[in-house]
mmCIF file with all atom_site columns, C-alpha atoms in Angstrom:
data_model
loop_
_atom_site.group_PDB
_atom_site.id
_atom_site.type_symbol
_atom_site.label_atom_id
_atom_site.label_alt_id
_atom_site.label_comp_id
_atom_site.label_asym_id
_atom_site.label_entity_id
_atom_site.label_seq_id
_atom_site.pdbx_PDB_ins_code
_atom_site.Cartn_x
_atom_site.Cartn_y
_atom_site.Cartn_z
_atom_site.occupancy
_atom_site.B_iso_or_equiv
_atom_site.pdbx_formal_charge
_atom_site.auth_seq_id
_atom_site.auth_comp_id
_atom_site.auth_asym_id
_atom_site.auth_atom_id
_atom_site.pdbx_PDB_model_num
ATOM 1   C CA . MET A 1 1   ? 18.043  0.441   -21.061 1.00 93.00 ? 1295 MET A CA 1
ATOM 2   C CA . PRO A 1 2   ? 14.213  0.555   -20.762 1.00 96.00 ? 1296 PRO A CA 1
ATOM 3   C CA . LYS A 1 3   ? 12.784  3.601   -18.956 1.00 97.00 ? 1297 LYS A CA 1
ATOM 4   C CA . VAL A 1 4   ? 10.336  3.021   -16.431 1.00 98.00 ? 1298 VAL A CA 1
ATOM 5   C CA . THR A 1 5   ? 7.699   6.047   -15.386 1.00 98.00 ? 1299 THR A CA 1
ATOM 6   C CA . PHE A 1 6   ? 5.732   6.104   -12.454 1.00 97.00 ? 1300 PHE A CA 1
ATOM 7   C CA . LEU A 1 7   ? 2.413   7.963   -12.135 1.00 95.00 ? 1301 LEU A CA 1
ATOM 8   C CA . PRO A 1 8   ? 1.162   10.168  -10.102 1.00 92.00 ? 1302 PRO A CA 1
ATOM 9   C CA . ASP A 1 9   ? 4.821   11.282  -9.128  1.00 89.00 ? 1303 ASP A CA 1
ATOM 10  C CA . GLY A 1 10  ? 6.104   11.436  -12.739 1.00 95.00 ? 1304 GLY A CA 1
ATOM 11  C CA . ARG A 1 11  ? 9.356   9.927   -11.817 1.00 96.00 ? 1305 ARG A CA 1
ATOM 12  C CA . SER A 1 12  ? 11.395  7.909   -14.750 1.00 97.00 ? 1306 SER A CA 1
ATOM 13  C CA . VAL A 1 13  ? 14.150  6.050   -13.997 1.00 97.00 ? 1307 VAL A CA 1
ATOM 14  C CA . ASP A 1 14  ? 16.630  3.656   -16.575 1.00 98.00 ? 1308 ASP A CA 1
ATOM 15  C CA . VAL A 1 15  ? 17.045  0.127   -15.814 1.00 97.00 ? 1309 VAL A CA 1
ATOM 16  C CA . ARG A 1 16  ? 18.128  -3.116  -16.849 1.00 97.00 ? 1310 ARG A CA 1
ATOM 17  C CA . PRO A 1 17  ? 16.158  -5.720  -18.622 1.00 97.00 ? 1311 PRO A CA 1
ATOM 18  C CA . GLY A 1 18  ? 14.877  -7.785  -15.793 1.00 97.00 ? 1312 GLY A CA 1
ATOM 19  C CA . ILE A 1 19  ? 14.758  -5.668  -13.276 1.00 97.00 ? 1313 ILE A CA 1
ATOM 20  C CA . THR A 1 20  ? 11.527  -5.784  -10.937 1.00 97.00 ? 1314 THR A CA 1
ATOM 21  C CA . LEU A 1 21  ? 9.176   -2.806  -10.992 1.00 97.00 ? 1315 LEU A CA 1
ATOM 22  C CA . LEU A 1 22  ? 9.817   -2.725  -7.169  1.00 97.00 ? 1316 LEU A CA 1
ATOM 23  C CA . GLU A 1 23  ? 13.425  -2.047  -7.500  1.00 97.00 ? 1317 GLU A CA 1
ATOM 24  C CA . ALA A 1 24  ? 12.896  0.236   -10.124 1.00 97.00 ? 1318 ALA A CA 1
ATOM 25  C CA . SER A 1 25  ? 10.748  2.242   -7.987  1.00 97.00 ? 1319 SER A CA 1
ATOM 26  C CA . ARG A 1 26  ? 13.271  2.153   -5.369  1.00 96.00 ? 1320 ARG A CA 1
ATOM 27  C CA . ARG A 1 27  ? 16.074  3.601   -7.676  1.00 96.00 ? 1321 ARG A CA 1
ATOM 28  C CA . ALA A 1 28  ? 13.329  6.454   -8.696  1.00 97.00 ? 1322 ALA A CA 1
ATOM 29  C CA . ARG A 1 29  ? 12.906  7.041   -5.163  1.00 96.00 ? 1323 ARG A CA 1
ATOM 30  C CA . VAL A 1 30  ? 8.872   6.310   -5.518  1.00 95.00 ? 1324 VAL A CA 1
ATOM 31  C CA . SER A 1 31  ? 7.342   4.550   -2.563  1.00 91.00 ? 1325 SER A CA 1
ATOM 32  C CA . ILE A 1 32  ? 5.320   1.298   -3.018  1.00 93.00 ? 1326 ILE A CA 1
ATOM 33  C CA . ARG A 1 33  ? 3.930   -0.637  -0.141  1.00 90.00 ? 1327 ARG A CA 1
ATOM 34  C CA . THR A 1 34  ? 5.378   -3.796  0.692   1.00 91.00 ? 1328 THR A CA 1
ATOM 35  C CA . ARG A 1 35  ? 5.747   -5.942  3.745   1.00 91.00 ? 1329 ARG A CA 1
ATOM 36  C CA . CYS A 1 36  ? 7.057   -9.182  2.167   1.00 90.00 ? 1330 CYS A CA 1
ATOM 37  C CA . ASN A 1 37  ? 10.261  -7.394  0.791   1.00 84.00 ? 1331 ASN A CA 1
ATOM 38  C CA . GLY A 1 38  ? 9.189   -9.043  -2.898  1.00 83.00 ? 1332 GLY A CA 1
ATOM 39  C CA . LEU A 1 39  ? 8.010   -12.538 -2.044  1.00 85.00 ? 1333 LEU A CA 1
ATOM 40  C CA . ALA A 1 40  ? 4.820   -12.015 -3.509  1.00 88.00 ? 1334 ALA A CA 1
ATOM 41  C CA . SER A 1 41  ? 3.086   -13.040 -0.432  1.00 88.00 ? 1335 SER A CA 1
ATOM 42  C CA . CYS A 1 42  ? 1.863   -9.519  1.088   1.00 90.00 ? 1336 CYS A CA 1
ATOM 43  C CA . LEU A 1 43  ? -0.134  -8.551  -2.298  1.00 91.00 ? 1337 LEU A CA 1
ATOM 44  C CA . MET A 1 44  ? 0.464   -4.820  -1.192  1.00 92.00 ? 1338 MET A CA 1
ATOM 45  C CA . CYS A 1 45  ? 2.620   -3.389  -4.040  1.00 94.00 ? 1339 CYS A CA 1
ATOM 46  C CA . LYS A 1 46  ? 0.110   -3.661  -6.581  1.00 95.00 ? 1340 LYS A CA 1
ATOM 47  C CA . VAL A 1 47  ? 0.529   -0.894  -9.550  1.00 97.00 ? 1341 VAL A CA 1
ATOM 48  C CA . GLU A 1 48  ? -1.507  -0.562  -12.813 1.00 97.00 ? 1342 GLU A CA 1
ATOM 49  C CA . VAL A 1 49  ? -0.498  -0.720  -16.530 1.00 97.00 ? 1343 VAL A CA 1
ATOM 50  C CA . PRO A 1 50  ? -2.174  0.403   -19.180 1.00 96.00 ? 1344 PRO A CA 1
ATOM 51  C CA . PRO A 1 51  ? -2.955  -2.246  -21.568 1.00 92.00 ? 1345 PRO A CA 1
ATOM 52  C CA . ASP A 1 52  ? -1.136  -1.222  -24.378 1.00 94.00 ? 1346 ASP A CA 1
ATOM 53  C CA . GLN A 1 53  ? 1.759   -1.313  -22.489 1.00 95.00 ? 1347 GLN A CA 1
ATOM 54  C CA . ALA A 1 54  ? 1.276   -4.744  -21.165 1.00 93.00 ? 1348 ALA A CA 1
ATOM 55  C CA . SER A 1 55  ? 4.184   -6.358  -23.123 1.00 95.00 ? 1349 SER A CA 1
ATOM 56  C CA . ALA A 1 56  ? 6.464   -4.213  -21.979 1.00 97.00 ? 1350 ALA A CA 1
ATOM 57  C CA . LEU A 1 57  ? 6.844   -6.466  -19.119 1.00 97.00 ? 1351 LEU A CA 1
ATOM 58  C CA . GLN A 1 58  ? 7.402   -10.330 -18.922 1.00 97.00 ? 1352 GLN A CA 1
ATOM 59  C CA . GLU A 1 59  ? 4.767   -12.675 -18.604 1.00 95.00 ? 1353 GLU A CA 1
ATOM 60  C CA . PRO A 1 60  ? 3.378   -13.232 -14.997 1.00 94.00 ? 1354 PRO A CA 1
ATOM 61  C CA . SER A 1 61  ? 5.451   -15.432 -12.895 1.00 88.00 ? 1355 SER A CA 1
ATOM 62  C CA . VAL A 1 62  ? 3.012   -18.475 -11.531 1.00 90.00 ? 1356 VAL A CA 1
ATOM 63  C CA . ALA A 1 63  ? 3.404   -16.820 -7.993  1.00 87.00 ? 1357 ALA A CA 1
ATOM 64  C CA . GLU A 1 64  ? 1.873   -13.886 -9.415  1.00 92.00 ? 1358 GLU A CA 1
ATOM 65  C CA . GLN A 1 65  ? -0.814  -15.541 -11.513 1.00 92.00 ? 1359 GLN A CA 1
ATOM 66  C CA . ARG A 1 66  ? -1.781  -17.663 -8.648  1.00 92.00 ? 1360 ARG A CA 1
ATOM 67  C CA . LYS A 1 67  ? -1.892  -14.665 -6.354  1.00 91.00 ? 1361 LYS A CA 1
ATOM 68  C CA . ILE A 1 68  ? -3.824  -12.227 -8.514  1.00 92.00 ? 1362 ILE A CA 1
ATOM 69  C CA . GLY A 1 69  ? -4.872  -13.948 -11.770 1.00 88.00 ? 1363 GLY A CA 1
ATOM 70  C CA . SER A 1 70  ? -8.192  -12.421 -12.134 1.00 91.00 ? 1364 SER A CA 1
ATOM 71  C CA . LEU A 1 71  ? -6.789  -8.928  -11.591 1.00 94.00 ? 1365 LEU A CA 1
ATOM 72  C CA . LEU A 1 72  ? -4.066  -9.571  -14.187 1.00 94.00 ? 1366 LEU A CA 1
ATOM 73  C CA . PRO A 1 73  ? -6.309  -8.316  -17.529 1.00 93.00 ? 1367 PRO A CA 1
ATOM 74  C CA . GLU A 1 74  ? -7.200  -5.211  -15.936 1.00 93.00 ? 1368 GLU A CA 1
ATOM 75  C CA . GLY A 1 75  ? -3.782  -4.246  -16.214 1.00 95.00 ? 1369 GLY A CA 1
ATOM 76  C CA . ILE A 1 76  ? -2.840  -4.885  -12.281 1.00 96.00 ? 1370 ILE A CA 1
ATOM 77  C CA . ARG A 1 77  ? 0.371   -6.371  -11.588 1.00 97.00 ? 1371 ARG A CA 1
ATOM 78  C CA . LEU A 1 78  ? 2.532   -7.212  -8.147  1.00 96.00 ? 1372 LEU A CA 1
ATOM 79  C CA . SER A 1 79  ? 5.482   -4.787  -8.504  1.00 96.00 ? 1373 SER A CA 1
ATOM 80  C CA . CYS A 1 80  ? 7.889   -7.288  -6.658  1.00 95.00 ? 1374 CYS A CA 1
ATOM 81  C CA . GLN A 1 81  ? 7.133   -9.868  -9.755  1.00 95.00 ? 1375 GLN A CA 1
ATOM 82  C CA . ALA A 1 82  ? 6.542   -7.979  -12.930 1.00 96.00 ? 1376 ALA A CA 1
ATOM 83  C CA . ARG A 1 83  ? 9.737   -7.770  -14.700 1.00 97.00 ? 1377 ARG A CA 1
ATOM 84  C CA . VAL A 1 84  ? 10.476  -4.686  -17.395 1.00 98.00 ? 1378 VAL A CA 1
ATOM 85  C CA . ARG A 1 85  ? 11.210  -5.658  -20.792 1.00 97.00 ? 1379 ARG A CA 1
ATOM 86  C CA . ALA A 1 86  ? 10.964  -2.088  -22.581 1.00 97.00 ? 1380 ALA A CA 1
ATOM 87  C CA . ASP A 1 87  ? 9.856   1.289   -21.526 1.00 97.00 ? 1381 ASP A CA 1
ATOM 88  C CA . VAL A 1 88  ? 6.550   1.129   -19.160 1.00 98.00 ? 1382 VAL A CA 1
ATOM 89  C CA . THR A 1 89  ? 4.454   3.615   -17.446 1.00 97.00 ? 1383 THR A CA 1
ATOM 90  C CA . VAL A 1 90  ? 2.737   2.603   -14.188 1.00 97.00 ? 1384 VAL A CA 1
ATOM 91  C CA . THR A 1 91  ? 0.330   4.062   -11.984 1.00 97.00 ? 1385 THR A CA 1
ATOM 92  C CA . VAL A 1 92  ? 1.271   3.688   -8.053  1.00 96.00 ? 1386 VAL A CA 1
ATOM 93  C CA . PRO A 1 93  ? -2.239  3.679   -6.163  1.00 92.00 ? 1387 PRO A CA 1
ATOM 94  C CA . GLU A 1 94  ? -2.089  6.560   -3.193  1.00 85.00 ? 1388 GLU A CA 1
ATOM 95  C CA . ASP A 1 95  ? -0.854  4.760   0.330   1.00 80.00 ? 1389 ASP A CA 1
ATOM 96  C CA . PRO A 1 96  ? -4.188  4.400   2.517   1.00 78.00 ? 1390 PRO A CA 1
ATOM 97  C CA . LEU A 1 97  ? -2.657  5.898   5.133   1.00 81.00 ? 1391 LEU A CA 1
ATOM 98  C CA . LYS A 1 98  ? -1.828  8.994   2.912   1.00 80.00 ? 1392 LYS A CA 1
ATOM 99  C CA . ALA A 1 99  ? -4.893  9.137   1.414   1.00 80.00 ? 1393 ALA A CA 1
ATOM 100 C CA . ALA A 1 100 ? -7.467  9.094   4.969   1.00 86.00 ? 1394 ALA A CA 1
ATOM 101 C CA . ILE A 1 101 ? -4.921  12.109  5.759   1.00 90.00 ? 1395 ILE A CA 1
ATOM 102 C CA . ARG A 1 102 ? -5.439  13.848  2.549   1.00 84.00 ? 1396 ARG A CA 1
ATOM 103 C CA . LYS A 1 103 ? -9.109  13.248  2.826   1.00 89.00 ? 1397 LYS A CA 1
ATOM 104 C CA . GLN A 1 104 ? -9.165  14.977  6.725   1.00 90.00 ? 1398 GLN A CA 1
ATOM 105 C CA . LEU A 1 105 ? -7.161  17.911  5.493   1.00 91.00 ? 1399 LEU A CA 1
ATOM 106 C CA . GLU A 1 106 ? -9.438  18.538  3.000   1.00 90.00 ? 1400 GLU A CA 1
ATOM 107 C CA . LEU A 1 107 ? -12.514 18.139  5.023   1.00 90.00 ? 1401 LEU A CA 1
ATOM 108 C CA . GLN A 1 108 ? -11.153 20.674  7.779   1.00 90.00 ? 1402 GLN A CA 1
ATOM 109 C CA . GLN A 1 109 ? -10.240 23.407  4.635   1.00 92.00 ? 1403 GLN A CA 1
ATOM 110 C CA . LYS A 1 110 ? -13.716 23.268  3.578   1.00 88.00 ? 1404 LYS A CA 1
ATOM 111 C CA . GLU A 1 111 ? -15.183 23.725  7.131   1.00 88.00 ? 1405 GLU A CA 1
ATOM 112 C CA . ARG A 1 112 ? -12.477 26.290  7.414   1.00 87.00 ? 1406 ARG A CA 1
ATOM 113 C CA . ASP A 1 113 ? -13.848 28.148  4.069   1.00 87.00 ? 1407 ASP A CA 1
ATOM 114 C CA . GLU A 1 114 ? -17.420 27.963  4.928   1.00 86.00 ? 1408 GLU A CA 1
ATOM 115 C CA . LEU A 1 115 ? -16.869 29.840  8.337   1.00 78.00 ? 1409 LEU A CA 1
ATOM 116 C CA . TRP A 1 116 ? -15.443 32.584  6.528   1.00 77.00 ? 1410 TRP A CA 1
#
């Protein structure tokens, strides 16, 4: 069974070949944002796959090619469409809301440090 590892969490899960990265992430309890629930319409579930591991996933679907064709050579895939063939490591981008909160907290901490 192929193993899917999600970064930056470092969580891994063994899956059957042919399962989507989105479903694998759910099994690994890794949050990937999506609104369309796997229909390739919201484009929120993008993940990054290292170029040397591109063959660990099935070829992009027609829907995926149509939606993000120009990003495919950069290793960007839609997790709802990318199907696992072999062991693969994918990077899940930080949720924009979490990123904004993290930046605000870092700014507050920096301001506190400067006061002391």
